[in-house]
Coordinates of C-alpha atoms and ligand atoms in Angstrom, one line a residue:
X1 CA 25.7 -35.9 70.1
X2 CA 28.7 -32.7 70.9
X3 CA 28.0 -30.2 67.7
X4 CA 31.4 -28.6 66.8
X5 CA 32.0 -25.4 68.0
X6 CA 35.4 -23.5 68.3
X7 CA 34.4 -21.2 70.7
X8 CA 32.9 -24.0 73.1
X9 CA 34.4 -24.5 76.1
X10 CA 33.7 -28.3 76.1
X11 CA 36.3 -31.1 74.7
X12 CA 34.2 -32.2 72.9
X13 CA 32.9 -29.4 71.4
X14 CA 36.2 -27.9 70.1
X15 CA 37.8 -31.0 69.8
X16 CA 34.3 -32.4 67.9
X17 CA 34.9 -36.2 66.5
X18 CA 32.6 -35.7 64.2
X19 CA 34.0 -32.8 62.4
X20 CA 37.4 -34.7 62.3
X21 CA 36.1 -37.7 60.3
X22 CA 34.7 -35.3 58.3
X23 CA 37.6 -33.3 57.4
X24 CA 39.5 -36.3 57.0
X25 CA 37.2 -37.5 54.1
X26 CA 37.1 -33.9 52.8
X27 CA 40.8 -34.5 52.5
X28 CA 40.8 -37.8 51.1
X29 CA 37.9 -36.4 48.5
X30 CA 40.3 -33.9 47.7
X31 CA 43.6 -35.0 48.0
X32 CA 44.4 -34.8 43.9
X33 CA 42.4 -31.2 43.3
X34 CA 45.3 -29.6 42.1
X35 CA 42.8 -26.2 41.7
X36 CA 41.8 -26.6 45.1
X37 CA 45.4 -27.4 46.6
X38 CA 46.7 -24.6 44.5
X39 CA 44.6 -22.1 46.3
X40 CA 45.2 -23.2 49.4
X41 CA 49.2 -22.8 49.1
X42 CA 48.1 -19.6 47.8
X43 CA 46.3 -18.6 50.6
X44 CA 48.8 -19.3 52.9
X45 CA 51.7 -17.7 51.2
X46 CA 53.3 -14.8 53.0
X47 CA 52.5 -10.8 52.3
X48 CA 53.7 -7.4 52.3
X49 CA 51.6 -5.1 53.8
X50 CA 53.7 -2.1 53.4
X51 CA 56.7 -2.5 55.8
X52 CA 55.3 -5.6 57.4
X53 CA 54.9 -9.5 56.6
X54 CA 51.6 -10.8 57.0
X55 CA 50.6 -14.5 57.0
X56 CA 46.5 -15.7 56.6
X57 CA 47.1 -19.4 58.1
X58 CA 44.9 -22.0 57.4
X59 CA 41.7 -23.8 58.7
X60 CA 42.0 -27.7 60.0
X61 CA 40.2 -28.6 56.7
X62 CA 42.8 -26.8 54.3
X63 CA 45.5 -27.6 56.3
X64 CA 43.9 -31.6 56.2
X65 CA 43.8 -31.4 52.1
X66 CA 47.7 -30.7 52.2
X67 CA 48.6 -33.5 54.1
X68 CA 46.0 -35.6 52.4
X69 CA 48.2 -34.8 49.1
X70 CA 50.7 -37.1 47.7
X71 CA 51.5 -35.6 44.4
X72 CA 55.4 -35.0 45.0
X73 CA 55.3 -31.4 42.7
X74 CA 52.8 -30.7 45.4
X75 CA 54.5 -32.1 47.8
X76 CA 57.8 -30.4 47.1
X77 CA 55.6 -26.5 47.1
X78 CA 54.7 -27.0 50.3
X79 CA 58.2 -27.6 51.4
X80 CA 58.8 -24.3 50.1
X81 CA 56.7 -22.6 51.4
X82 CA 57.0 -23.7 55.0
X83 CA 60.5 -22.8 54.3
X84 CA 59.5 -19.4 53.1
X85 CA 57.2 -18.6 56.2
X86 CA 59.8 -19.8 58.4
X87 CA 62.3 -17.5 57.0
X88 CA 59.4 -15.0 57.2
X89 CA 58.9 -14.9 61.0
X90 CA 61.6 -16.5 62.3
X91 CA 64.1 -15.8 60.3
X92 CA 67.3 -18.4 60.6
X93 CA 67.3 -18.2 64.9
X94 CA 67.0 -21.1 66.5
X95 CA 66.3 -20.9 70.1
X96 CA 67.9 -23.3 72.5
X97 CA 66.6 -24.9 75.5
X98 CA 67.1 -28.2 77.9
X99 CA 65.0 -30.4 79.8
X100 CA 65.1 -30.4 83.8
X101 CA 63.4 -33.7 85.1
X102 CA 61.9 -32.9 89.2
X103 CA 60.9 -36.0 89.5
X104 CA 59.5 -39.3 88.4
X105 CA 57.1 -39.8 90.8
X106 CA 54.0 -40.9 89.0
X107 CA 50.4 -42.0 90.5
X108 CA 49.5 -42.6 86.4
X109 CA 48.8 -45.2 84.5
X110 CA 50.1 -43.8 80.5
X111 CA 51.0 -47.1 78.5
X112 CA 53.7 -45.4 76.8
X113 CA 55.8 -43.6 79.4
X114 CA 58.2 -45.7 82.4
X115 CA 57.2 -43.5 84.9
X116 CA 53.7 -45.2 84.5
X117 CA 52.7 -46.0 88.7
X118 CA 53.2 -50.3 88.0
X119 CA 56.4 -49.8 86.8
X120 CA 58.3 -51.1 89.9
X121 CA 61.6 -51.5 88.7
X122 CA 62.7 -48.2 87.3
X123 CA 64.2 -45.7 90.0
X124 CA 62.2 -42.9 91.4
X125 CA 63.5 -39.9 92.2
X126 CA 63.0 -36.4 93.4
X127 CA 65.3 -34.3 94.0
X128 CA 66.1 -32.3 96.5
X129 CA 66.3 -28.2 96.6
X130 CA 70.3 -29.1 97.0
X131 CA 69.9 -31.5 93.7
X132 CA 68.2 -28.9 91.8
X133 CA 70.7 -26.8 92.6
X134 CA 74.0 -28.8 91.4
X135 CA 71.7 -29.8 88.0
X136 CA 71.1 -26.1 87.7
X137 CA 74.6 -25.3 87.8
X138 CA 75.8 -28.1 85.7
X139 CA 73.3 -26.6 82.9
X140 CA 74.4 -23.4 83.5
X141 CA 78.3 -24.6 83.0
X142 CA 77.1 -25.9 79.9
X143 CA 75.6 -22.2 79.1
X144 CA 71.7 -22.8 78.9
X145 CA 69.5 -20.0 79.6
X146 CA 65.8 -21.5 79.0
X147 CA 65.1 -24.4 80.7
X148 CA 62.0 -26.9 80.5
X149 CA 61.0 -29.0 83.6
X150 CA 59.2 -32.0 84.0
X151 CA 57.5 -33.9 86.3
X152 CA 55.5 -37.0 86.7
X153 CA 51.8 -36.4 88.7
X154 CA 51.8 -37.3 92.0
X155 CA 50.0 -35.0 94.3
X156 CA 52.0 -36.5 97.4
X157 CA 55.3 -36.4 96.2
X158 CA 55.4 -33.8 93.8
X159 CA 52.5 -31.5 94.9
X160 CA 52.4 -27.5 93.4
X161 CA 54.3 -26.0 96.6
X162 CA 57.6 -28.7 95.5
X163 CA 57.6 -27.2 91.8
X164 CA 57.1 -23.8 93.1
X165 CA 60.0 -23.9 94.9
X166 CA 61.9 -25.7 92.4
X167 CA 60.9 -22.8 90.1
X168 CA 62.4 -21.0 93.1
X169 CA 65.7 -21.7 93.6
X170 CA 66.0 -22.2 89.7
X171 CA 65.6 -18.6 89.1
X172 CA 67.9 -17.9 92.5
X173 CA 71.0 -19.4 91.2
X174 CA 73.8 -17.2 90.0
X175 CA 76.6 -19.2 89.2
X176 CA 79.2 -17.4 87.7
X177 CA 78.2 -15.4 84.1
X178 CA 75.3 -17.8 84.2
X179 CA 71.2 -17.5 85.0
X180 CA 68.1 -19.5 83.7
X181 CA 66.1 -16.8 82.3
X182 CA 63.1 -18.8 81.4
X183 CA 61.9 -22.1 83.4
X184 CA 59.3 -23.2 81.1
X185 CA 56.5 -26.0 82.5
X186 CA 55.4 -29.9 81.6
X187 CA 53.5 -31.0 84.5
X188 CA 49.8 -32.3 84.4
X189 CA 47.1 -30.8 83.8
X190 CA 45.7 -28.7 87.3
X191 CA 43.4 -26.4 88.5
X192 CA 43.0 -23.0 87.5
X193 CA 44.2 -21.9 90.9
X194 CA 47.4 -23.9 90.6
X195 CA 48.0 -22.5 86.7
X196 CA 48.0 -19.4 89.0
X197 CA 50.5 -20.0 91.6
X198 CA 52.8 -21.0 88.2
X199 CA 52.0 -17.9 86.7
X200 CA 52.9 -16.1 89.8
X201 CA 56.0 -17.8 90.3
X202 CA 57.4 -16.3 86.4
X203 CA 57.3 -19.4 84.0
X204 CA 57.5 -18.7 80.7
X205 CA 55.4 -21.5 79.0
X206 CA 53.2 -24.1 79.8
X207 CA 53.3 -26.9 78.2
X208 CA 51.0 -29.6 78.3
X209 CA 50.7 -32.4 75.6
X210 CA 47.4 -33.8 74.4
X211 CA 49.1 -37.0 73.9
X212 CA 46.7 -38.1 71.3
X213 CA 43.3 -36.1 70.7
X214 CA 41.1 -39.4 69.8
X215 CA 39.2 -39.6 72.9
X216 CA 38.9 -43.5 72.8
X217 CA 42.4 -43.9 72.2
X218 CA 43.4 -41.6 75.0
X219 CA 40.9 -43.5 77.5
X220 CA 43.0 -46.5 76.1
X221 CA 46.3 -44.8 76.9
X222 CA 45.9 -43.6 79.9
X223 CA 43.7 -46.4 82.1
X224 CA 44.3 -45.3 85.4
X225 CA 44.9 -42.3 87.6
X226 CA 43.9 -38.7 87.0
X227 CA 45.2 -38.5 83.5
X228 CA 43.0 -40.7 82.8
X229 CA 40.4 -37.7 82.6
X230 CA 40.0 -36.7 78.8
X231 CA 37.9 -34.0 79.2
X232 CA 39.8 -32.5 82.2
X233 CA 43.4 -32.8 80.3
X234 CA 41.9 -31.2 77.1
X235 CA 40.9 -28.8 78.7
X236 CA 44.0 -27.5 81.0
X237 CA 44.8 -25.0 78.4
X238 CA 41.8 -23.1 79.1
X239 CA 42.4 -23.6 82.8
X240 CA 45.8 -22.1 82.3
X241 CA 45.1 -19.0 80.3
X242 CA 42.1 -18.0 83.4
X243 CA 44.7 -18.2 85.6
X244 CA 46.8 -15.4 84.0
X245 CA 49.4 -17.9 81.8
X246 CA 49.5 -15.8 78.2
X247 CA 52.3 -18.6 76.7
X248 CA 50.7 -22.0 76.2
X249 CA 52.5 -25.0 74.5
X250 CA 50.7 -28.1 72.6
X251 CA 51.8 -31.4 71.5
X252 CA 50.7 -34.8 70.6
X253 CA 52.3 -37.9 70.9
X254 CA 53.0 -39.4 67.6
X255 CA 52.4 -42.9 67.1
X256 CA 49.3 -43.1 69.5
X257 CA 46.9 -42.7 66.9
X258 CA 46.2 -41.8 62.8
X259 CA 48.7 -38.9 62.8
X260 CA 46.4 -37.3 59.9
X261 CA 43.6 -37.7 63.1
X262 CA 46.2 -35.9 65.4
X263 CA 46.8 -33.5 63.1
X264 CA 43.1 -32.0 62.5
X265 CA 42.8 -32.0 66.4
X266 CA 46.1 -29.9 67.1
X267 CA 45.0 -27.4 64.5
X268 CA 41.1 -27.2 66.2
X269 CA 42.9 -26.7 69.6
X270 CA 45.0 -24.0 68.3
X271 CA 41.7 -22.4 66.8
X272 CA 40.3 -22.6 70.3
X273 CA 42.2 -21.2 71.7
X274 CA 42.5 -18.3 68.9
X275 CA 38.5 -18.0 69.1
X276 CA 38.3 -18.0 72.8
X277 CA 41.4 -16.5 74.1
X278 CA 42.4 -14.1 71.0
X279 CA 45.5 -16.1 71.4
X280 CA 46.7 -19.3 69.3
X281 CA 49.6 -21.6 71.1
X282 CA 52.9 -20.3 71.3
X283 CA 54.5 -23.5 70.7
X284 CA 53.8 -27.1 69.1
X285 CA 55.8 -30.2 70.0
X286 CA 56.1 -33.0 67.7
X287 CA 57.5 -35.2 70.1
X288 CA 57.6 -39.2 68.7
X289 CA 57.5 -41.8 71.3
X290 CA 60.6 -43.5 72.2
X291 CA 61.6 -47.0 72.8
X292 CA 62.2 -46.4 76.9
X293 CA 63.1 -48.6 80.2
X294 CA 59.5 -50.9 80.1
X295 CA 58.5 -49.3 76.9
X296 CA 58.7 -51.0 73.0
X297 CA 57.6 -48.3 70.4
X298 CA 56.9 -51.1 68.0
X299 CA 53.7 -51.9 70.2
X300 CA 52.3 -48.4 69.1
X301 CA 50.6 -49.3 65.9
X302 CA 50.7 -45.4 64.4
X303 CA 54.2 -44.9 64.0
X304 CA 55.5 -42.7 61.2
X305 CA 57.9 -42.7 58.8
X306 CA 61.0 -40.1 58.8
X307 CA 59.4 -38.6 55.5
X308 CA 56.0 -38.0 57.0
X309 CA 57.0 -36.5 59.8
X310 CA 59.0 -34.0 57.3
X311 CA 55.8 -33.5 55.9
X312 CA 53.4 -33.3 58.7
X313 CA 56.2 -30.3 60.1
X314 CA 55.8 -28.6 57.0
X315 CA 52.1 -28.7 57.3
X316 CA 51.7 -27.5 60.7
X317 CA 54.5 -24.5 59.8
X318 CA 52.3 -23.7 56.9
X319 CA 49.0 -23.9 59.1
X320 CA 50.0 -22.1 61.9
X321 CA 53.0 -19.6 60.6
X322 CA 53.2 -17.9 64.2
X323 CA 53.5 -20.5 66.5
X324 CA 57.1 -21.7 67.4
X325 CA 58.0 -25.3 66.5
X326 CA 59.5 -27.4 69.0
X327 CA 61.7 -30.4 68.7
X328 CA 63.9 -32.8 71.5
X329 CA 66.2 -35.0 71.2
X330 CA 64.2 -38.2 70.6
X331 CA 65.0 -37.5 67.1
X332 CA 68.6 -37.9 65.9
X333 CA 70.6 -35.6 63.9
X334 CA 69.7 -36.0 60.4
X335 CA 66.2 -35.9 61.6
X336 CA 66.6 -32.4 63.2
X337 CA 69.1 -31.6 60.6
X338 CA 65.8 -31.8 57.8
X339 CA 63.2 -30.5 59.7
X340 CA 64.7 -27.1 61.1
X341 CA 64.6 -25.9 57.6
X342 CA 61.2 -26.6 57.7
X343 CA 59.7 -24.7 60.6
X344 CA 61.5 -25.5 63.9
X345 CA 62.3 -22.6 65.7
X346 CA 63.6 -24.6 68.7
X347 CA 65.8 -26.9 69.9
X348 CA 66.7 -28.6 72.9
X349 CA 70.5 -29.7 73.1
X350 CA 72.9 -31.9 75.8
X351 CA 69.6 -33.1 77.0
X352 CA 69.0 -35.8 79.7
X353 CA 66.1 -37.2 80.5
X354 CA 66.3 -38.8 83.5
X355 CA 66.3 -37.3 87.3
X356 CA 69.1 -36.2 88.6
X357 CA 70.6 -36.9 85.0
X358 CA 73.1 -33.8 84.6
X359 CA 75.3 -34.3 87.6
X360 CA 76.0 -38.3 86.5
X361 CA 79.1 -38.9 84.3
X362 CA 77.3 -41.1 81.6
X363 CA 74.4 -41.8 80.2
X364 CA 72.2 -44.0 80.4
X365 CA 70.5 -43.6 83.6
X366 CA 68.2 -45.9 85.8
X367 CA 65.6 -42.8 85.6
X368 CA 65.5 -42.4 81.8
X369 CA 62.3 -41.3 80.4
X370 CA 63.4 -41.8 77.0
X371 CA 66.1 -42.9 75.1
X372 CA 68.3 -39.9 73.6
X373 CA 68.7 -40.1 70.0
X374 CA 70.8 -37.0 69.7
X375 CA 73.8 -37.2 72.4
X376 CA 75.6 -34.4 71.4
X377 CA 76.9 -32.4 73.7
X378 CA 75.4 -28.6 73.6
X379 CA 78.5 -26.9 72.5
X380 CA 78.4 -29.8 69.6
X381 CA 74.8 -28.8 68.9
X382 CA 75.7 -25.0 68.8
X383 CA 78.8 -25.9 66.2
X384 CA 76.5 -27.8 64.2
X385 CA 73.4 -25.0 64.0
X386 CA 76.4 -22.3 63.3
X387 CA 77.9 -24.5 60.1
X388 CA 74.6 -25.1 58.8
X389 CA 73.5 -21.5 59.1
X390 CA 71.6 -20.9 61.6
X391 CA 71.7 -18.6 64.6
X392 CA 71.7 -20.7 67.4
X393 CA 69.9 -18.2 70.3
X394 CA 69.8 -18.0 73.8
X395 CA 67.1 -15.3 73.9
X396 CA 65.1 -15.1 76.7
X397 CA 64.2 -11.6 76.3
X398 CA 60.3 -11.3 74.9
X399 CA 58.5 -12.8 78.2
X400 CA 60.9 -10.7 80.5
X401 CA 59.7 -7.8 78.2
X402 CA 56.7 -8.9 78.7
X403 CA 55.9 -9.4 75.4
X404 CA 53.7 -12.8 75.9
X405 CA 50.6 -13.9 74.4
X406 CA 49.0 -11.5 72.0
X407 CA 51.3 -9.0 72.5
X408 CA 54.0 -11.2 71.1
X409 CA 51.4 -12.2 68.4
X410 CA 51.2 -9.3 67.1
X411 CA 54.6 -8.3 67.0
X412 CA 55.0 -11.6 65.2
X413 CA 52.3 -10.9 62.6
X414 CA 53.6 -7.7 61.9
X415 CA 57.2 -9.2 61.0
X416 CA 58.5 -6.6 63.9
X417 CA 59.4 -9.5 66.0
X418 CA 63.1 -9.8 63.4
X419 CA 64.2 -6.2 64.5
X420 CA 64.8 -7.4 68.1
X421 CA 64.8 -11.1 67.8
X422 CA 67.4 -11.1 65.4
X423 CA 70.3 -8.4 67.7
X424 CA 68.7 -10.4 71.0
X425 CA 69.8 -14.0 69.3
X426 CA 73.3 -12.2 68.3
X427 CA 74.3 -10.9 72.0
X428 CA 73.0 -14.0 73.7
X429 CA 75.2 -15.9 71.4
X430 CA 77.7 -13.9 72.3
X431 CA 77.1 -14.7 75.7
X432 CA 77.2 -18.4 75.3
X433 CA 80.8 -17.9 73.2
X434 CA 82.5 -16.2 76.0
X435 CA 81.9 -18.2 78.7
X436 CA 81.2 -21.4 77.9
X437 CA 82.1 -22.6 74.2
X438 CA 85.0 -24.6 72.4
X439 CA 87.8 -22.5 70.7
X440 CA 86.2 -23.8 67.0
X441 CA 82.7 -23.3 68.4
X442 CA 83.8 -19.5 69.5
X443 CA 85.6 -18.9 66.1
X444 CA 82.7 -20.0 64.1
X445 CA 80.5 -18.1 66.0
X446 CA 82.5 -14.7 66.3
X447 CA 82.5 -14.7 62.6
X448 CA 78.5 -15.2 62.1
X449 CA 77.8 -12.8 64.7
X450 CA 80.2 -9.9 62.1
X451 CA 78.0 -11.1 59.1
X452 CA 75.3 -11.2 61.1
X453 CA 74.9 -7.5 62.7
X454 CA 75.5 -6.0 59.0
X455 CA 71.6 -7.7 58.2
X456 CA 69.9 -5.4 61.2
X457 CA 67.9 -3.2 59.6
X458 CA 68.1 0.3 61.9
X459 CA 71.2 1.8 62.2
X460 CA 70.8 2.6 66.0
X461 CA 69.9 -1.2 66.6
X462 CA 73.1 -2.1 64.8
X463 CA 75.3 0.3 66.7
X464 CA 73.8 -0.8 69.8
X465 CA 74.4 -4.3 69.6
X466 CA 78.0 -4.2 68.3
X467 CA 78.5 -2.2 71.1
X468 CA 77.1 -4.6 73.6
X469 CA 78.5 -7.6 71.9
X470 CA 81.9 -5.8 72.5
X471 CA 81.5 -5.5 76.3
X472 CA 80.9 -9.1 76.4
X473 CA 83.6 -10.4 74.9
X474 CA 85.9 -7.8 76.9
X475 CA 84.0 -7.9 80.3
X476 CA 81.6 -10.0 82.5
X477 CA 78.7 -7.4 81.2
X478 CA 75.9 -9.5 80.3
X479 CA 72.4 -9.7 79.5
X480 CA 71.9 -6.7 77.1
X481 CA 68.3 -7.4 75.6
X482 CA 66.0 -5.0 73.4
Ligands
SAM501 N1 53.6 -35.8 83.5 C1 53.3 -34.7 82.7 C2 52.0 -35.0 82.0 O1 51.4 -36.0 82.3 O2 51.6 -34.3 81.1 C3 54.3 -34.3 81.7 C4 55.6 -34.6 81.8 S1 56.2 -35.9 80.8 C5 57.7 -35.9 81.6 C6 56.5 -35.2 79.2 C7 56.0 -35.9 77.9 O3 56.9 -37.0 77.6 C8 54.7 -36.6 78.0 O4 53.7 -35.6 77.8 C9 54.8 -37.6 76.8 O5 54.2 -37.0 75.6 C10 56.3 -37.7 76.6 N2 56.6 -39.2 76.7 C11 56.3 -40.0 77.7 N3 56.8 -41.3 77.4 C12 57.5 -41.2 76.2 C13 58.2 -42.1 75.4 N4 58.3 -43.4 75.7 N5 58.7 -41.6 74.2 C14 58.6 -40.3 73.9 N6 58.0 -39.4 74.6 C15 57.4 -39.8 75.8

């Protein structure tokens, strides 16, 4: 039988079974200690350390015992506090991004996604370097900077050398004030020489959901093709960070499995990768899955409930106060609208899902991967960020900086991160206002950017970045970045 072991480099190891059930009946066992839930909100709580904030985390098991709880006073501390620690670290920026489907070419077998290989009705596509081209620019007209692109796995059709050069000519288009600054990476898990060529080629993230971490499950989920490795897919992140990548992104699927299973597993991955890399995950998705073409959610038996997923946010903000929270537009507004407060620290916004997706007039498309809950368009998005006070950002700045993996940790841990996050977020917002938003959108946000600046803490910094955001809303100067 696999002992548990952090530092392992075997799935089953760091991802032990075992130690889940066992933390799940710690959990249960504990779920009404108010002493022992009291100390483990304490634990967590942010610090001072002189000039700097400072946040302790918690383990799997601790983090287990909080969403075991269901005492609402409890309940309603937590909330709190992940607001708090949000606040902390990522102050009230909210980073933008899209998706950019490649294609949906897929040799795999996954029982909850339409590009699944025996779905023979749904449209493939690829597109061509001309077709990634006029989607770039159409996501550029709509000012996004950070882009995420996806891809089903087929070696054939969609091999590394095709995303490479997608990567390519998305970096290589300069279409008027606009530039993708950051192409971030969902494809399958590969080989370390691959995670390589990707590093190489300047992506920012690579991001890679478990799916679900319950082994049997997974097997389950994914019956065919190479997915269907769990071992191999568990272990990509490790994979990616030998071959150079510093900015790795997790997720599980909710609704495969016991979310409270999911939950211990994401927390032992990110402690992984902490033990063996010195490095937690930069990101967490909490993607849900989504009634799509061939695909009925209601057939997932694991679903969860609007309030939970509140919760289990909460949770995994309070668990893991460094890493950024990510969250798409499978949920709807009022979703998003709850759980930013909570700890998401980005957003994705005029999403589309399916191939070839931003160059059609309407949605929905034969290509969809999943239905979009929130249809807004991105200007609506930014509008609605702005009125409910938050800086929406378009800040691309820390891996051009080269502040990735623990070098951005650490400025994160020391609180540093809010003297150059906070001016970045204000001039690429700027950015996005004069070129591309709505005369309400650019009036809202001209008047948050002035209340905004006076919060920088060094003078300099301030003076600085009211002088940059000057020349951009005079001139075509842009991307001014500390
Ligand atoms: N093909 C790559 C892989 O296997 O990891 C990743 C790209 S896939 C386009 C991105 C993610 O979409 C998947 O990892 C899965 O979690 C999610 N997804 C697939 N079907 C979904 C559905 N019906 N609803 C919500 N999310 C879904």
């Amino acid at each position: 039988m696999a002992i548990y072991n952090p530092k392992s480099m075997h799935a089953e190891e760091f991802i032990n079974d075992e130690e889940i059930l066992e933390t799940l009946k710690y959990a249960e066992d504990n779920k009404n200690n108010v002493e022992l839930i009291d100390s483990i909100l304490e634990k967590a709580r942010p610090r001072r350390i002189g000039s700097e904030t400072h946040c302790a985390g918690l383990t799997h098991r601790e983090a287990s015992v909080l969403l075991a709880c269901e005492i609402p006073e409890k309940t309603e501390q937590m909330y709190e506090l992940a607001r708090e620690i949000k606040l902390a670290f990522y102050g009230n920026r909210i980073v933008m991004f899209a998706p950019l489907y490649l294609s949906n070419y897929c040799v795999n077998g996954c029982l909850y996604c339409p590009y699944h290989a025996k779905n023979k009705h749904i449209a493939r596509k690829k597109l061509t370097q001309d077709e990634v081209r006029r989607e770039v620019i159409a996501l550029q007209d709509m000012g996004h900077k950070r882009l995420a692109i996806e891809s089903g796995e087929d070696p054939v059709n969609n091999p590394i050398e095709y995303i490479l050069e997608c990567i390519n000519t998305i970096y290589s288009i300069k279409h008027k004030n606009g530039a993708i600054r950051r192409v971030n990476v969902n494809i399958a898990a590969t080989t370390v020489e691959e995670y390589r060529m990707l590093k190489d080629a300047g992506i920012g993230t690579y991001i890679l959901f478990q799916e679900t971490y319950h082994k049997k499950s997974y097997l389950e989920q994914h019956p065919t093709g190479p997915k269907h490795d769990y071992d191999y897919h568990t272990e990509a992140m490790d994979r990616a960070m030998a071959g150079g990548i510093d900015d790795v992104g997790l997720g599980v699927l909710f609704g495969l499995e016991m979310y409270k299973y999911e939950f211990a597993g994401l927390l032992m991955h990110a402690e992984h990768l902490e033990a063996v890399h010195g490095v937690g995950p930069h990101t967490i998705s909490v993607p849900r899955v989504k009634h799509a073409d061939d695909i009925d959610p209601d057939v997932f038996d694991n679903g969860i409930s609007d309030e939970l997923f509140e919760k289990l946010i909460a949770c995994i903000r309070i668990a893991v106060p460094y890493t950024g929270m990510i969250i798409s537009t499978r949920e709807n507004q009022s979703v998003r609208e709850k759980v930013l407060g909570l700890g998401i620290s980005q957003i994705s916004g005029g999403s589309r899902t399916s191939v070839g997706g931003y160059c059609e007039e309407e949605r929905p498309h034969d290509s969809e991967q999943f239905d979009v809950s929130d249809q807004r368009t991105l200007d609506e998005v930014v509008n609605w960020l702005m009125k409910l006070g938050y800086i929406p950002s378009f800040c691309t700045a820390c891996y051009r900086e080269g502040r990735t993996g623990d070098r951005f940790m650490s400025l994160c841990k020391s609180g540093q991160i809010l003297n150059c996050c906070h001016p970045n977020a204000l001039m690429t917002l700027a950015e996005y206002l004069a070129d591309y938003a709505s005369e309400d959108t650019r009036r809202v946000g001209y008047e948050l950017i002035e209340n905004e600046l006076k919060k920088i803490p060094k003078d300099k910094v301030r003076e600085i970045a009211t002088q940059n955001i000057e020349a951009i809303k005079t001139s075509n100067s842009r991307d001014f970045r500390f």
